[in-house]
Amino acid sequence: MEITSRELKTIPTTAELTFKDTLGTWKARWGIGRMTFNVDPGLYSLGKPDTDSPVLVSANYKMSFDSLRKELKGLNAWILVLDTKGINVWCAAGKGTFGTQELLNRIAIVQLEKFVAHKTVIVPQLGAPGISAHEVRKYSGFKVIYGPVKAKDLKQFIRLGMQATTEMRTVRSSLYDRLVLTPVELVGTFKISLMIFGVLFLLNLLGLGPFGVVDFYGYVGAVIVGCVITPILLPWIPGRAFAWKGWLLGFIWAIIVNVLNGWTAVPEHSILRALGYLLILPSISAFLAMNFTGSSTFTSFSGVLKEMKVAVPAIIISIVLGVVLILANTFIKL
Amino acid sequence: MQNLYLKNVATLKMKSELCTGCGKCLEVCPHNVFLMKDSKAVILDKDRCMECGACAKNCAFNAIEVKQGVGCAFAIIMGWLTGSEPNCDCSGNSGGSCC
């Protein structure tokens, strides 16, 4: 009886990022083509790996794959890319697509045992929420070693004999880490912002305005406060809940907007309108800041839920009240 | 500067009678929540836990319990709106903040 063997297939890659790779990362950060920024799952060879070379596991989100390989200059290694549907390691691990099952499948599909003599795979530590190391070993024979959180520590990790320091094992949320996540937050608000401007324009046409330049920059400012300023200043803003932090800065912004318009001294900027801004603008910032929990590295589901149970009703009531006041203000003037 | 989140909310529990002191949880925890004490892992600071579930998943002795979930308000809102479990799944056109 003839036993047909499956073809052994590897894909060559390098540690060098091209201009196109870098541009792709930049675009993804701005939300352009972020959901189609993929590489094919499979076994990649970097340098000239042999049967003793380490096997590094990654996700098929191109930014994950690129940030791994660019740290491997001068190394010979295998990169086993799992099919995570184009999602990064940490998020995919949370969903389970970067998981025990997919790792076992991928090891079997690429026939990893035919490429390496050892029985170890290095999985990024942030993949651990999806992987059960003892189960992988039980079903495949491969031992999972958790590598450092950051790919840039990989070389040192290997040099230390596959040992990570506590420093390498801890997730940080540096100013830069938060900063690179803000563009996508901002872009995410564009669609809803355009709808709001559309509604205000219609109200103007119906004679319920005038909504003008003050409303425009008041709103845009509140969005920037919630999406950019609050995330950047996060650890320095007093309090713990994200919505609170956003609200606080938004409140300061609302006061600034009112003062810039002569507070209540100027007749067109009445007390009702000023109060309306104080109710609406901080709520917008609070909501957007609350959404940044998803980009942070230290918020728990239970915590976010607790925060939202207070914040969401408060935000809705505050915005409704504010809108009523501003509309009432227009009617009084009519 | 350390980032701190809400206190006394994490669902993390350690059943120390099942712990063998293998240290796997110390290895996978991204927030340094555990500490090895008298050759058993103990919870050092529960408030640092973000409920990623890595420790429970990698405990071969089922000594750790935690309700695994995403700490993402956008995911929770989408979960409310669609009636599904919140997950880290920002689809292409819905914007959102995770990942």
Coordinates of C-alpha atoms in Angstrom, one line a residue:
Chain A
M1 CA 0.0 0.0 0.0
E2 CA 1.3 3.4 -0.9
I3 CA 1.3 6.1 1.6
T4 CA 1.0 9.5 0.1
S5 CA 2.9 12.1 2.1
R6 CA 1.8 15.7 2.1
E7 CA 4.1 18.3 0.6
L8 CA 6.4 20.1 3.1
K9 CA 5.9 23.8 2.5
T10 CA 7.7 26.8 4.0
I11 CA 7.5 30.5 3.1
P12 CA 10.8 32.5 3.1
T13 CA 10.8 35.8 4.9
T14 CA 13.3 38.3 6.2
A15 CA 14.0 40.5 9.2
E16 CA 14.0 43.6 7.0
L17 CA 10.8 45.7 6.7
T18 CA 10.3 47.3 3.4
F19 CA 8.9 50.8 2.9
K20 CA 5.6 49.1 2.0
D21 CA 5.5 47.2 5.3
T22 CA 6.1 50.4 7.3
L23 CA 3.5 52.3 5.2
G24 CA 1.0 49.4 5.8
T25 CA 1.5 49.7 9.6
W26 CA 1.1 53.4 9.5
K27 CA -2.1 53.0 7.5
A28 CA -3.5 50.4 9.9
R29 CA -2.8 52.8 12.8
W30 CA -5.1 55.3 11.1
G31 CA -7.7 52.6 10.5
I32 CA -7.0 52.3 6.7
G33 CA -7.2 48.7 5.6
R34 CA -6.8 47.6 9.2
M35 CA -9.0 44.6 8.8
T36 CA -7.3 43.3 5.7
F37 CA -3.7 43.7 6.9
N38 CA -3.0 39.9 6.9
V39 CA -0.3 37.4 6.1
D40 CA -0.9 33.8 5.1
P41 CA -0.9 31.3 8.0
G42 CA 1.9 28.7 7.7
L43 CA 5.5 28.1 8.5
Y44 CA 8.0 30.8 7.6
S45 CA 11.7 30.5 7.4
L46 CA 13.8 33.5 8.5
G47 CA 17.5 33.4 7.7
K48 CA 18.7 29.8 7.2
P49 CA 16.9 27.8 9.9
D50 CA 17.8 24.2 10.5
T51 CA 16.5 21.4 12.8
D52 CA 17.9 23.1 15.9
S53 CA 16.5 26.6 15.2
P54 CA 13.8 28.0 17.5
V55 CA 10.1 28.0 16.4
L56 CA 8.4 31.3 17.2
V57 CA 4.6 31.4 17.0
S58 CA 2.8 34.5 15.8
A59 CA -0.6 35.7 14.5
N60 CA -1.5 36.4 10.9
Y61 CA -2.2 40.1 11.6
K62 CA 0.6 41.6 9.5
M63 CA 1.5 44.2 12.2
S64 CA 2.1 41.3 14.7
F65 CA 4.1 39.3 12.2
D66 CA 6.2 42.4 11.1
S67 CA 6.9 43.4 14.7
L68 CA 8.2 39.9 15.4
R69 CA 10.4 39.5 12.4
K70 CA 12.0 42.9 12.5
E71 CA 13.4 42.0 15.9
L72 CA 15.1 38.8 14.6
K73 CA 18.0 40.3 12.6
G74 CA 20.9 37.9 12.4
L75 CA 18.9 35.0 13.7
N76 CA 17.9 31.8 12.0
A77 CA 14.4 30.9 13.1
W78 CA 11.1 29.3 12.1
I79 CA 8.0 31.5 12.4
L80 CA 4.7 29.5 12.8
V81 CA 1.9 31.9 11.8
L82 CA -1.5 30.9 13.2
D83 CA -4.7 31.7 11.4
T84 CA -6.2 34.4 13.8
K85 CA -8.4 36.0 11.1
G86 CA -6.0 38.9 10.8
I87 CA -6.3 39.8 14.5
N88 CA -3.3 40.5 16.7
V89 CA -2.0 38.0 19.2
W90 CA -3.5 39.5 22.4
C91 CA -7.0 40.2 21.1
A92 CA -7.1 36.8 19.2
A93 CA -6.0 35.0 22.4
G94 CA -8.9 36.7 24.2
K95 CA -11.2 35.5 21.5
G96 CA -9.7 32.0 21.4
T97 CA -8.7 32.1 17.7
F98 CA -5.1 32.3 18.8
G99 CA -5.7 29.2 20.8
T100 CA -4.8 25.7 21.7
Q101 CA -6.9 24.2 18.9
E102 CA -5.4 26.4 16.2
L103 CA -1.9 25.8 17.5
L104 CA -2.4 22.1 17.4
N105 CA -3.9 22.2 14.0
R106 CA -1.2 24.4 12.6
I107 CA 1.6 22.2 14.0
A108 CA -0.1 19.3 12.3
I109 CA -0.8 21.0 9.0
V110 CA 2.8 22.3 8.5
Q111 CA 4.2 19.0 9.9
L112 CA 6.4 20.9 12.3
E113 CA 8.1 17.7 13.6
K114 CA 9.7 17.2 10.1
F115 CA 11.5 20.5 10.3
V116 CA 12.8 20.6 13.8
A117 CA 14.5 17.9 16.0
H118 CA 13.5 19.6 19.2
K119 CA 10.0 19.7 20.7
T120 CA 9.6 23.3 21.8
V121 CA 7.6 26.2 20.4
I122 CA 8.0 29.8 21.7
V123 CA 4.6 31.4 22.1
P124 CA 4.4 35.2 22.9
Q125 CA 3.3 35.6 26.5
L126 CA 0.3 37.7 25.4
G127 CA -1.0 34.6 23.6
A128 CA -1.3 32.8 26.9
P129 CA -5.0 33.7 27.5
G130 CA -5.8 31.5 24.5
I131 CA -3.3 28.7 24.9
S132 CA -3.3 25.9 27.4
A133 CA 0.4 24.9 27.5
H134 CA -0.2 21.6 29.2
E135 CA -2.8 20.6 26.7
V136 CA -0.6 21.5 23.7
R137 CA 2.0 19.2 25.2
K138 CA -0.4 16.4 25.8
Y139 CA -1.8 16.3 22.3
S140 CA 1.2 17.3 20.2
G141 CA 4.3 16.5 22.3
F142 CA 5.4 20.1 21.8
K143 CA 6.3 22.0 24.9
V144 CA 5.1 25.6 24.9
I145 CA 7.6 28.1 26.3
Y146 CA 6.2 31.6 26.8
G147 CA 8.4 34.3 25.4
P148 CA 8.6 37.9 26.5
V149 CA 5.7 40.3 26.1
K150 CA 7.6 42.4 23.7
A151 CA 9.3 41.0 20.6
K152 CA 12.3 43.3 21.1
D153 CA 13.2 41.3 24.2
L154 CA 13.3 38.0 22.2
K155 CA 17.0 38.0 21.4
Q156 CA 17.9 38.5 25.0
F157 CA 15.3 35.9 26.1
I158 CA 17.0 33.3 23.8
R159 CA 20.4 34.4 25.0
L160 CA 19.4 33.9 28.6
G161 CA 18.5 30.3 27.7
M162 CA 14.7 30.9 27.2
Q163 CA 14.4 32.8 30.5
A164 CA 12.4 36.0 30.8
T165 CA 12.9 38.6 33.5
T166 CA 9.9 39.9 35.5
E167 CA 10.5 43.1 33.5
M168 CA 10.0 41.2 30.2
R169 CA 6.9 39.5 31.6
T170 CA 5.0 42.7 32.5
V171 CA 2.8 44.7 30.2
R172 CA 3.5 48.4 30.2
S173 CA 1.3 51.1 28.9
S174 CA 3.8 53.8 28.1
L175 CA 3.0 57.3 26.7
Y176 CA 4.1 56.1 23.3
D177 CA 2.0 52.9 23.5
R178 CA -1.1 55.0 24.2
L179 CA -0.2 57.7 21.7
V180 CA 0.0 55.3 18.7
L181 CA -3.5 54.0 19.5
T182 CA -5.2 57.4 19.4
P183 CA -5.5 57.9 15.6
V184 CA -7.7 54.9 15.2
E185 CA -9.9 56.2 18.0
L186 CA -10.2 59.5 16.3
V187 CA -11.0 58.0 12.9
G188 CA -13.6 55.8 14.5
T189 CA -15.6 58.9 15.5
F190 CA -15.7 60.4 12.0
K191 CA -18.8 58.7 10.8
I192 CA -20.9 59.5 13.8
S193 CA -19.6 63.0 13.8
L194 CA -20.7 63.6 10.2
M195 CA -24.1 62.4 11.2
I196 CA -24.3 64.8 14.1
F197 CA -23.2 67.7 11.8
G198 CA -25.9 66.6 9.3
V199 CA -28.6 66.7 12.0
L200 CA -27.4 70.2 13.2
F201 CA -27.5 71.4 9.6
L202 CA -31.1 70.1 9.2
L203 CA -32.1 71.8 12.4
N204 CA -30.6 75.0 11.0
L205 CA -32.7 74.6 7.9
L206 CA -35.8 74.0 10.0
G207 CA -35.1 77.3 11.7
L208 CA -34.3 75.6 15.1
G209 CA -30.7 76.9 15.0
P210 CA -28.6 78.6 14.6
F211 CA -25.9 76.0 15.2
G212 CA -22.7 77.6 14.2
V213 CA -19.0 77.6 14.6
V214 CA -19.0 77.5 18.4
D215 CA -21.0 74.3 18.4
F216 CA -18.6 72.9 15.8
Y217 CA -15.4 73.6 17.6
G218 CA -17.0 72.8 21.0
Y219 CA -17.9 69.4 19.7
V220 CA -14.6 68.7 17.9
G221 CA -12.7 69.8 21.0
A222 CA -14.7 67.4 23.1
V223 CA -13.9 64.6 20.7
I224 CA -10.2 65.4 20.8
V225 CA -10.3 65.6 24.6
G226 CA -11.9 62.1 24.8
C227 CA -10.0 60.3 22.0
V228 CA -6.5 61.9 22.3
I229 CA -5.9 64.1 25.3
T230 CA -7.4 61.8 28.0
P231 CA -5.6 58.7 26.7
I232 CA -2.3 60.6 26.6
L233 CA -2.7 62.1 30.1
L234 CA -4.3 58.9 31.5
P235 CA -2.1 58.1 34.5
W236 CA -1.9 61.8 35.6
I237 CA -5.6 62.5 35.7
P238 CA -7.0 61.9 39.2
G239 CA -9.5 59.1 39.6
R240 CA -9.6 55.6 38.2
A241 CA -12.6 55.2 35.9
F242 CA -11.9 56.1 32.3
A243 CA -15.3 57.8 31.8
W244 CA -14.6 60.0 34.9
K245 CA -11.2 61.0 33.6
G246 CA -12.7 61.9 30.3
W247 CA -15.5 63.8 31.9
L248 CA -13.2 65.8 34.1
L249 CA -11.1 67.1 31.1
G250 CA -14.3 67.5 29.0
F251 CA -15.7 69.7 31.8
I252 CA -12.6 71.9 31.7
W253 CA -13.0 72.1 28.0
A254 CA -16.7 73.1 28.3
I255 CA -15.7 75.9 30.7
I256 CA -13.1 77.1 28.2
V257 CA -15.7 77.1 25.4
N258 CA -18.0 79.2 27.6
V259 CA -15.4 81.6 28.7
L260 CA -14.2 82.1 25.1
N261 CA -17.8 83.1 24.3
G262 CA -18.1 85.6 27.1
W263 CA -19.8 83.2 29.4
T264 CA -23.3 84.6 30.1
A265 CA -22.4 88.2 29.7
V266 CA -23.0 88.1 25.9
P267 CA -26.7 87.9 25.2
E268 CA -26.3 85.4 22.4
H269 CA -24.5 83.1 24.8
S270 CA -27.2 82.7 27.4
I271 CA -27.1 80.8 30.6
L272 CA -29.2 78.0 29.1
R273 CA -26.7 77.5 26.3
A274 CA -23.7 77.6 28.7
L275 CA -25.4 75.0 30.9
G276 CA -26.1 72.9 27.8
Y277 CA -22.4 72.9 26.8
L278 CA -21.5 72.0 30.4
L279 CA -23.8 69.0 30.2
I280 CA -23.1 67.8 26.6
L281 CA -19.4 68.4 26.0
P282 CA -18.0 66.5 29.1
S283 CA -20.4 63.6 28.4
I284 CA -19.0 63.3 24.8
S285 CA -15.4 63.2 26.2
A286 CA -16.5 60.8 28.9
F287 CA -18.0 58.4 26.4
L288 CA -15.0 58.4 24.1
A289 CA -12.5 58.1 27.0
M290 CA -14.5 55.1 28.3
N291 CA -14.1 53.5 24.9
F292 CA -10.4 53.7 25.3
T293 CA -10.6 50.9 27.9
G294 CA -10.4 48.6 24.9
S295 CA -7.0 50.0 24.0
S296 CA -5.6 50.0 27.4
T297 CA -3.6 47.1 28.8
F298 CA -4.9 47.0 32.3
T299 CA -8.7 47.2 32.4
S300 CA -10.8 44.1 33.4
F301 CA -14.2 43.1 32.1
S302 CA -15.7 43.4 35.6
G303 CA -14.2 46.8 36.1
V304 CA -15.4 48.2 32.8
L305 CA -18.8 46.8 33.4
K306 CA -19.0 48.4 36.8
E307 CA -17.9 51.7 35.4
M308 CA -20.4 51.6 32.5
K309 CA -23.3 50.8 34.8
V310 CA -22.9 54.3 36.2
A311 CA -21.4 56.1 33.3
V312 CA -23.7 55.1 30.4
P313 CA -27.0 56.2 32.1
A314 CA -25.3 59.4 33.4
I315 CA -24.0 60.2 29.9
I316 CA -27.3 59.7 28.3
I317 CA -29.3 61.7 30.8
S318 CA -26.7 64.5 30.7
I319 CA -26.7 64.7 26.9
V320 CA -30.5 64.7 26.7
L321 CA -30.8 67.4 29.3
G322 CA -28.2 69.5 27.5
V323 CA -30.0 69.1 24.2
V324 CA -33.3 70.1 25.8
L325 CA -31.7 73.2 27.3
I326 CA -30.1 74.3 24.1
L327 CA -33.3 73.8 22.1
A328 CA -35.3 75.6 24.8
N329 CA -32.8 78.5 24.5
T330 CA -33.6 78.7 20.8
F331 CA -37.3 78.6 21.4
I332 CA -37.2 81.3 24.0
K333 CA -35.3 83.6 21.6
L334 CA -37.8 82.9 18.8
Chain B
M1 CA 4.0 55.7 36.2
Q2 CA 1.8 52.9 37.2
N3 CA -1.7 52.7 35.7
L4 CA -4.3 51.7 38.2
Y5 CA -7.9 50.7 37.5
L6 CA -11.0 50.1 39.7
K7 CA -10.5 48.3 43.0
N8 CA -12.2 45.2 44.3
V9 CA -13.8 44.1 41.0
A10 CA -11.6 41.3 39.6
T11 CA -13.1 37.8 39.7
L12 CA -9.8 36.1 40.3
K13 CA -9.7 33.3 42.8
M14 CA -7.0 31.0 43.9
K15 CA -7.7 27.6 45.5
S16 CA -4.4 27.1 47.3
E17 CA -5.2 23.5 48.3
L18 CA -4.9 22.6 44.6
C19 CA -1.8 24.7 43.9
T20 CA 1.4 22.7 43.4
G21 CA 3.6 25.7 43.2
C22 CA 4.7 25.1 39.5
G23 CA 4.8 28.8 39.0
K24 CA 3.1 28.8 35.6
C25 CA 0.8 31.6 36.6
L26 CA 3.6 33.8 37.6
E27 CA 5.1 33.2 34.1
V28 CA 2.0 34.0 32.1
C29 CA 0.5 36.9 34.1
P30 CA 1.1 40.2 32.3
H31 CA 0.5 42.3 35.4
N32 CA 2.6 40.5 38.0
V33 CA -0.4 39.6 40.1
F34 CA 1.0 36.5 41.7
L35 CA 3.8 35.8 44.1
M36 CA 5.4 32.5 45.2
K37 CA 5.2 32.1 48.9
D38 CA 6.1 28.9 50.8
S39 CA 6.2 27.0 47.4
K40 CA 2.6 28.0 46.6
A41 CA 1.4 30.8 44.3
V42 CA -0.6 33.5 46.1
I43 CA -2.4 36.5 44.8
L44 CA -0.2 39.5 45.6
D45 CA -2.4 42.3 44.2
K46 CA -5.8 41.3 42.9
D47 CA -6.6 44.9 41.8
R48 CA -3.9 44.6 39.1
C49 CA -5.7 41.7 37.5
M50 CA -7.3 42.4 34.1
E51 CA -9.1 39.1 33.8
C52 CA -7.2 38.0 30.7
G53 CA -7.5 34.4 31.9
A54 CA -4.0 33.3 31.0
C55 CA -3.3 32.0 34.5
A56 CA -6.4 29.8 34.7
K57 CA -5.9 28.5 31.2
N58 CA -2.4 27.5 31.9
C59 CA -2.9 26.0 35.3
A60 CA -2.8 22.2 34.8
F61 CA -4.3 21.7 38.3
N62 CA -7.4 23.9 38.0
A63 CA -6.3 25.9 41.0
I64 CA -7.2 29.3 39.5
E65 CA -10.6 30.6 38.7
V66 CA -11.3 33.8 36.8
K67 CA -14.1 35.0 34.6
Q68 CA -12.2 35.7 31.4
G69 CA -13.4 38.7 29.5
V70 CA -12.4 41.8 27.5
G71 CA -12.0 45.0 29.4
C72 CA -13.4 47.0 26.5
A73 CA -16.4 49.3 26.8
F74 CA -17.0 49.3 23.0
A75 CA -17.2 45.5 23.0
I76 CA -19.6 45.5 25.9
I77 CA -21.8 48.1 24.1
M78 CA -21.8 46.0 21.0
G79 CA -22.6 42.9 23.1
W80 CA -25.6 44.8 24.6
L81 CA -26.8 45.9 21.2
T82 CA -26.4 42.6 19.4
G83 CA -27.3 40.4 22.4
S84 CA -24.1 38.4 22.2
E85 CA -21.2 37.9 24.5
P86 CA -18.8 40.9 24.3
N87 CA -15.7 40.0 22.4
C88 CA -12.7 41.6 20.9
D89 CA -14.1 41.7 17.4
C90 CA -14.0 45.2 15.9
S91 CA -15.3 44.5 12.5
G92 CA -14.1 46.6 9.6
N93 CA -16.7 49.3 9.3
S94 CA -17.9 49.8 12.8
G95 CA -14.8 51.7 14.0
G96 CA -14.3 51.1 17.6
S97 CA -11.2 51.0 19.7
C98 CA -9.9 47.6 20.5
C99 CA -7.0 45.7 19.1

